[in-house]
């Protein structure tokens, strides 16, 4: 396999440099926002870029600060900070209208991006989208001892099913995440939205996709449940569903 050249760095005054890879093509382009402690070398990000190349569509993938090849430490990250990383890429790298594709935490990020830059968003595709996960899937599920450790020490280490390194969960992540919760009130978005969700996802309950569909104001929402699908949704059939969803939203 041919080795890729290093990614391009988006340098910002007072902020960590963000690594990204962009391919030229038609609009609406596709911008991929990865998950918590994931990076742009994952299967969905790279295979989606390959699909965009085949169809002649522009594509951007990137690493949040503290992830992959970007600067910074993961422990310093917050939802608002990662939202701002994605906004910088949207504003400075991506050209024209975009289909924003968000995987897991990235599903929260793309909703926040669409609220911040509605004029730039042609539509959204969520893959196991996890808005509000810091509150609903971490904080509320911790036992008393784990909460006490988090409050008293500022950090709790959570096992990770997708690699050798555990997730460091900081109190700063939990508290700052509360400033960006979305599922407590209507979400003022009217763009096309397609949500892919595995029903055997052990990290994000499949009913979260239905909650997102109920909460957004858009009438153009499709929820696609994959009964035997897990959290990653990166099998060949799952990727085909992703390509079809992106093409449908781009064509809408």
mmCIF file of N, CA and C in Angstrom, residues 124-204:
data_model
loop_
_atom_site.group_PDB
_atom_site.id
_atom_site.type_symbol
_atom_site.label_atom_id
_atom_site.label_comp_id
_atom_site.label_asym_id
_atom_site.label_seq_id
_atom_site.Cartn_x
_atom_site.Cartn_y
_atom_site.Cartn_z
ATOM 1 N N UNK A 124 -27.639 16.447 6.903
ATOM 2 C CA UNK A 124 -26.879 15.726 7.922
ATOM 3 C C UNK A 124 -27.085 14.225 7.771
ATOM 4 N N UNK A 125 -26.016 13.485 8.030
ATOM 5 C CA UNK A 125 -26.102 12.028 8.141
ATOM 6 C C UNK A 125 -25.468 11.640 9.468
ATOM 7 N N UNK A 126 -26.210 10.954 10.302
ATOM 8 C CA UNK A 126 -25.686 10.477 11.573
ATOM 9 C C UNK A 126 -25.517 8.971 11.562
ATOM 10 N N UNK A 127 -24.392 8.500 12.083
ATOM 11 C CA UNK A 127 -24.137 7.069 12.231
ATOM 12 C C UNK A 127 -23.980 6.793 13.723
ATOM 13 N N UNK A 128 -24.988 6.145 14.322
ATOM 14 C CA UNK A 128 -24.990 5.957 15.780
ATOM 15 C C UNK A 128 -24.790 7.292 16.485
ATOM 16 N N UNK A 129 -25.506 8.310 16.014
ATOM 17 C CA UNK A 129 -25.349 9.669 16.542
ATOM 18 C C UNK A 129 -25.629 9.701 18.044
ATOM 19 N N UNK A 130 -24.773 10.428 18.771
ATOM 20 C CA UNK A 130 -24.842 10.397 20.231
ATOM 21 C C UNK A 130 -24.861 11.791 20.853
ATOM 22 N N UNK A 131 -25.836 12.639 20.495
ATOM 23 C CA UNK A 131 -25.921 13.919 21.196
ATOM 24 C C UNK A 131 -26.189 13.698 22.679
ATOM 25 N N UNK A 132 -25.633 14.584 23.490
ATOM 26 C CA UNK A 132 -25.843 14.589 24.939
ATOM 27 C C UNK A 132 -25.243 13.370 25.640
ATOM 28 N N UNK A 133 -24.309 12.664 24.983
ATOM 29 C CA UNK A 133 -23.815 11.419 25.563
ATOM 30 C C UNK A 133 -23.056 11.633 26.865
ATOM 31 N N UNK A 134 -22.410 12.779 27.050
ATOM 32 C CA UNK A 134 -21.666 12.995 28.292
ATOM 33 C C UNK A 134 -22.589 12.983 29.504
ATOM 34 N N UNK A 135 -23.805 13.457 29.309
ATOM 35 C CA UNK A 135 -24.778 13.493 30.402
ATOM 36 C C UNK A 135 -25.580 12.200 30.482
ATOM 37 N N UNK A 136 -26.154 11.794 29.334
ATOM 38 C CA UNK A 136 -27.121 10.698 29.337
ATOM 39 C C UNK A 136 -26.493 9.312 29.301
ATOM 40 N N UNK A 137 -25.305 9.186 28.711
ATOM 41 C CA UNK A 137 -24.694 7.869 28.571
ATOM 42 C C UNK A 137 -23.465 7.681 29.449
ATOM 43 N N UNK A 138 -22.992 8.768 30.067
ATOM 44 C CA UNK A 138 -21.856 8.640 30.996
ATOM 45 C C UNK A 138 -22.284 9.026 32.410
ATOM 46 N N UNK A 139 -22.560 10.307 32.632
ATOM 47 C CA UNK A 139 -22.815 10.790 33.982
ATOM 48 C C UNK A 139 -23.967 10.047 34.659
ATOM 49 N N UNK A 140 -25.094 9.911 33.971
ATOM 50 C CA UNK A 140 -26.260 9.302 34.615
ATOM 51 C C UNK A 140 -26.114 7.796 34.805
ATOM 52 N N UNK A 141 -25.138 7.187 34.138
ATOM 53 C CA UNK A 141 -24.965 5.736 34.264
ATOM 54 C C UNK A 141 -23.876 5.351 35.264
ATOM 55 N N UNK A 142 -23.113 6.323 35.764
ATOM 56 C CA UNK A 142 -22.041 6.017 36.711
ATOM 57 C C UNK A 142 -22.608 5.641 38.071
ATOM 58 N N UNK A 143 -21.964 4.693 38.729
ATOM 59 C CA UNK A 143 -22.366 4.370 40.090
ATOM 60 C C UNK A 143 -21.822 5.433 41.049
ATOM 61 N N UNK A 144 -22.239 5.356 42.296
ATOM 62 C CA UNK A 144 -21.889 6.392 43.273
ATOM 63 C C UNK A 144 -20.382 6.514 43.461
ATOM 64 N N UNK A 145 -19.676 5.382 43.490
ATOM 65 C CA UNK A 145 -18.230 5.420 43.701
ATOM 66 C C UNK A 145 -17.522 6.091 42.517
ATOM 67 N N UNK A 146 -17.936 5.765 41.318
ATOM 68 C CA UNK A 146 -17.317 6.361 40.136
ATOM 69 C C UNK A 146 -17.589 7.862 40.074
ATOM 70 N N UNK A 147 -18.801 8.259 40.418
ATOM 71 C CA UNK A 147 -19.110 9.696 40.449
ATOM 72 C C UNK A 147 -18.246 10.411 41.479
ATOM 73 N N UNK A 148 -18.091 9.792 42.628
ATOM 74 C CA UNK A 148 -17.287 10.405 43.683
ATOM 75 C C UNK A 148 -15.834 10.554 43.231
ATOM 76 N N UNK A 149 -15.298 9.528 42.581
ATOM 77 C CA UNK A 149 -13.935 9.614 42.042
ATOM 78 C C UNK A 149 -13.821 10.748 41.034
ATOM 79 N N UNK A 150 -14.798 10.863 40.167
ATOM 80 C CA UNK A 150 -14.778 11.898 39.149
ATOM 81 C C UNK A 150 -14.835 13.288 39.770
ATOM 82 N N UNK A 151 -15.707 13.473 40.736
ATOM 83 C CA UNK A 151 -15.856 14.781 41.371
ATOM 84 C C UNK A 151 -14.621 15.139 42.201
ATOM 85 N N UNK A 152 -14.089 14.161 42.949
ATOM 86 C CA UNK A 152 -12.992 14.456 43.876
ATOM 87 C C UNK A 152 -11.635 14.567 43.178
ATOM 88 N N UNK A 153 -11.405 13.779 42.156
ATOM 89 C CA UNK A 153 -10.107 13.788 41.476
ATOM 90 C C UNK A 153 -10.140 14.508 40.133
ATOM 91 N N UNK A 154 -11.328 14.741 39.615
ATOM 92 C CA UNK A 154 -11.452 15.424 38.321
ATOM 93 C C UNK A 154 -11.375 14.502 37.132
ATOM 94 N N UNK A 155 -11.185 13.188 37.379
ATOM 95 C CA UNK A 155 -11.052 12.266 36.255
ATOM 96 C C UNK A 155 -11.461 10.859 36.644
ATOM 97 N N UNK A 156 -12.072 10.184 35.705
ATOM 98 C CA UNK A 156 -12.454 8.785 35.868
ATOM 99 C C UNK A 156 -12.051 8.056 34.600
ATOM 100 N N UNK A 157 -11.445 6.890 34.726
ATOM 101 C CA UNK A 157 -10.991 6.131 33.565
ATOM 102 C C UNK A 157 -12.028 5.061 33.236
ATOM 103 N N UNK A 158 -12.533 5.136 32.013
ATOM 104 C CA UNK A 158 -13.569 4.211 31.570
ATOM 105 C C UNK A 158 -12.988 3.216 30.576
ATOM 106 N N UNK A 159 -13.243 1.924 30.757
ATOM 107 C CA UNK A 159 -12.717 0.934 29.806
ATOM 108 C C UNK A 159 -13.228 1.199 28.390
ATOM 109 N N UNK A 160 -12.407 0.849 27.411
ATOM 110 C CA UNK A 160 -12.757 1.045 26.007
ATOM 111 C C UNK A 160 -12.840 -0.315 25.320
ATOM 112 N N UNK A 161 -13.919 -0.550 24.597
ATOM 113 C CA UNK A 161 -14.115 -1.812 23.886
ATOM 114 C C UNK A 161 -13.475 -1.814 22.504
ATOM 115 N N UNK A 162 -12.896 -0.684 22.083
ATOM 116 C CA UNK A 162 -12.434 -0.557 20.700
ATOM 117 C C UNK A 162 -10.921 -0.370 20.585
ATOM 118 N N UNK A 163 -10.201 -0.581 21.672
ATOM 119 C CA UNK A 163 -8.753 -0.437 21.631
ATOM 120 C C UNK A 163 -8.166 -0.748 22.993
ATOM 121 N N UNK A 164 -6.851 -0.630 23.093
ATOM 122 C CA UNK A 164 -6.167 -0.953 24.341
ATOM 123 C C UNK A 164 -6.229 0.180 25.358
ATOM 124 N N UNK A 165 -6.397 1.409 24.880
ATOM 125 C CA UNK A 165 -6.357 2.557 25.778
ATOM 126 C C UNK A 165 -7.751 2.861 26.329
ATOM 127 N N UNK A 166 -7.874 3.027 27.654
ATOM 128 C CA UNK A 166 -9.170 3.403 28.239
ATOM 129 C C UNK A 166 -9.500 4.864 27.955
ATOM 130 N N UNK A 167 -10.760 5.207 28.166
ATOM 131 C CA UNK A 167 -11.196 6.589 27.987
ATOM 132 C C UNK A 167 -10.972 7.366 29.285
ATOM 133 N N UNK A 168 -10.202 8.446 29.278
ATOM 134 C CA UNK A 168 -10.162 9.316 30.451
ATOM 135 C C UNK A 168 -11.347 10.284 30.386
ATOM 136 N N UNK A 169 -12.236 10.174 31.347
ATOM 137 C CA UNK A 169 -13.407 11.052 31.405
ATOM 138 C C UNK A 169 -13.138 12.111 32.472
ATOM 139 N N UNK A 170 -13.133 13.368 32.086
ATOM 140 C CA UNK A 170 -12.845 14.428 33.038
ATOM 141 C C UNK A 170 -14.132 15.122 33.482
ATOM 142 N N UNK A 171 -14.073 15.716 34.670
ATOM 143 C CA UNK A 171 -15.219 16.473 35.156
ATOM 144 C C UNK A 171 -15.458 17.687 34.278
ATOM 145 N N UNK A 172 -14.376 18.215 33.710
ATOM 146 C CA UNK A 172 -14.525 19.338 32.795
ATOM 147 C C UNK A 172 -15.337 18.958 31.566
ATOM 148 N N UNK A 173 -15.112 17.747 31.052
ATOM 149 C CA UNK A 173 -15.892 17.277 29.905
ATOM 150 C C UNK A 173 -17.367 17.190 30.255
ATOM 151 N N UNK A 174 -17.676 16.647 31.423
ATOM 152 C CA UNK A 174 -19.069 16.503 31.833
ATOM 153 C C UNK A 174 -19.723 17.868 32.026
ATOM 154 N N UNK A 175 -19.056 18.734 32.780
ATOM 155 C CA UNK A 175 -19.665 20.034 33.097
ATOM 156 C C UNK A 175 -19.803 20.905 31.862
ATOM 157 N N UNK A 176 -18.781 20.959 31.018
ATOM 158 C CA UNK A 176 -18.860 21.785 29.818
ATOM 159 C C UNK A 176 -19.876 21.220 28.832
ATOM 160 N N UNK A 177 -20.020 19.903 28.806
ATOM 161 C CA UNK A 177 -20.997 19.286 27.917
ATOM 162 C C UNK A 177 -22.412 19.755 28.202
ATOM 163 N N UNK A 178 -22.695 20.115 29.439
ATOM 164 C CA UNK A 178 -24.045 20.571 29.802
ATOM 165 C C UNK A 178 -24.417 21.881 29.116
ATOM 166 N N UNK A 179 -23.426 22.612 28.646
ATOM 167 C CA UNK A 179 -23.706 23.853 27.917
ATOM 168 C C UNK A 179 -24.180 23.586 26.493
ATOM 169 N N UNK A 180 -24.099 22.326 26.029
ATOM 170 C CA UNK A 180 -24.400 22.016 24.631
ATOM 171 C C UNK A 180 -25.446 20.925 24.478
ATOM 172 N N UNK A 181 -26.177 20.614 25.539
ATOM 173 C CA UNK A 181 -27.204 19.578 25.455
ATOM 174 C C UNK A 181 -28.298 19.999 24.473
ATOM 175 N N UNK A 182 -28.762 19.037 23.672
ATOM 176 C CA UNK A 182 -29.700 19.367 22.590
ATOM 177 C C UNK A 182 -31.059 18.688 22.705
ATOM 178 N N UNK A 183 -31.125 17.562 23.371
ATOM 179 C CA UNK A 183 -32.341 16.766 23.310
ATOM 180 C C UNK A 183 -33.379 17.152 24.354
ATOM 181 N N UNK A 184 -33.145 18.289 25.031
ATOM 182 C CA UNK A 184 -34.093 18.752 26.051
ATOM 183 C C UNK A 184 -35.133 19.714 25.500
ATOM 184 N N UNK A 185 -34.982 20.136 24.251
ATOM 185 C CA UNK A 185 -35.880 21.114 23.646
ATOM 186 C C UNK A 185 -35.833 20.934 22.143
ATOM 187 N N UNK A 186 -36.819 21.491 21.413
ATOM 188 C CA UNK A 186 -36.798 21.364 19.955
ATOM 189 C C UNK A 186 -35.498 21.899 19.359
ATOM 190 N N UNK A 187 -34.992 21.207 18.350
ATOM 191 C CA UNK A 187 -33.761 21.603 17.661
ATOM 192 C C UNK A 187 -34.159 22.273 16.353
ATOM 193 N N UNK A 188 -33.811 23.548 16.220
ATOM 194 C CA UNK A 188 -34.292 24.360 15.099
ATOM 195 C C UNK A 188 -33.486 24.103 13.838
ATOM 196 N N UNK A 189 -33.688 22.936 13.257
ATOM 197 C CA UNK A 189 -33.040 22.585 11.996
ATOM 198 C C UNK A 189 -34.107 22.129 11.009
ATOM 199 N N UNK A 190 -33.990 22.570 9.757
ATOM 200 C CA UNK A 190 -34.962 22.188 8.751
ATOM 201 C C UNK A 190 -34.383 21.417 7.594
ATOM 202 N N UNK A 191 -33.096 21.078 7.661
ATOM 203 C CA UNK A 191 -32.413 20.407 6.550
ATOM 204 C C UNK A 191 -32.749 18.920 6.527
ATOM 205 N N UNK A 192 -32.473 18.245 5.405
ATOM 206 C CA UNK A 192 -32.640 16.789 5.364
ATOM 207 C C UNK A 192 -31.687 16.101 6.337
ATOM 208 N N UNK A 193 -32.183 15.078 7.016
ATOM 209 C CA UNK A 193 -31.391 14.344 8.002
ATOM 210 C C UNK A 193 -31.646 12.854 7.815
ATOM 211 N N UNK A 194 -30.562 12.087 7.778
ATOM 212 C CA UNK A 194 -30.670 10.627 7.677
ATOM 213 C C UNK A 194 -29.868 10.025 8.823
ATOM 214 N N UNK A 195 -30.527 9.206 9.633
ATOM 215 C CA UNK A 195 -29.897 8.615 10.810
ATOM 216 C C UNK A 195 -29.789 7.111 10.638
ATOM 217 N N UNK A 196 -28.557 6.601 10.648
ATOM 218 C CA UNK A 196 -28.282 5.170 10.610
ATOM 219 C C UNK A 196 -27.995 4.695 12.029
ATOM 220 N N UNK A 197 -28.657 3.626 12.448
ATOM 221 C CA UNK A 197 -28.485 3.187 13.834
ATOM 222 C C UNK A 197 -28.613 1.676 13.940
ATOM 223 N N UNK A 198 -27.608 1.044 14.541
ATOM 224 C CA UNK A 198 -27.670 -0.381 14.809
ATOM 225 C C UNK A 198 -28.495 -0.681 16.044
ATOM 226 N N UNK A 199 -29.309 -1.721 15.968
ATOM 227 C CA UNK A 199 -30.143 -2.076 17.105
ATOM 228 C C UNK A 199 -29.402 -2.951 18.114
ATOM 229 N N UNK A 200 -28.184 -3.406 17.752
ATOM 230 C CA UNK A 200 -27.341 -4.128 18.703
ATOM 231 C C UNK A 200 -26.164 -3.279 19.163
ATOM 232 N N UNK A 201 -26.340 -1.983 19.062
ATOM 233 C CA UNK A 201 -25.335 -1.028 19.526
ATOM 234 C C UNK A 201 -25.324 -1.043 21.048
ATOM 235 N N UNK A 202 -24.186 -1.395 21.643
ATOM 236 C CA UNK A 202 -24.075 -1.467 23.102
ATOM 237 C C UNK A 202 -23.625 -0.149 23.724
ATOM 238 N N UNK A 203 -23.360 0.859 22.894
ATOM 239 C CA UNK A 203 -22.899 2.150 23.401
ATOM 240 C C UNK A 203 -23.973 3.232 23.293
ATOM 241 N N UNK A 204 -24.690 3.258 22.189
ATOM 242 C CA UNK A 204 -25.742 4.246 21.976
ATOM 243 C C UNK A 204 -27.065 3.512 21.768
#
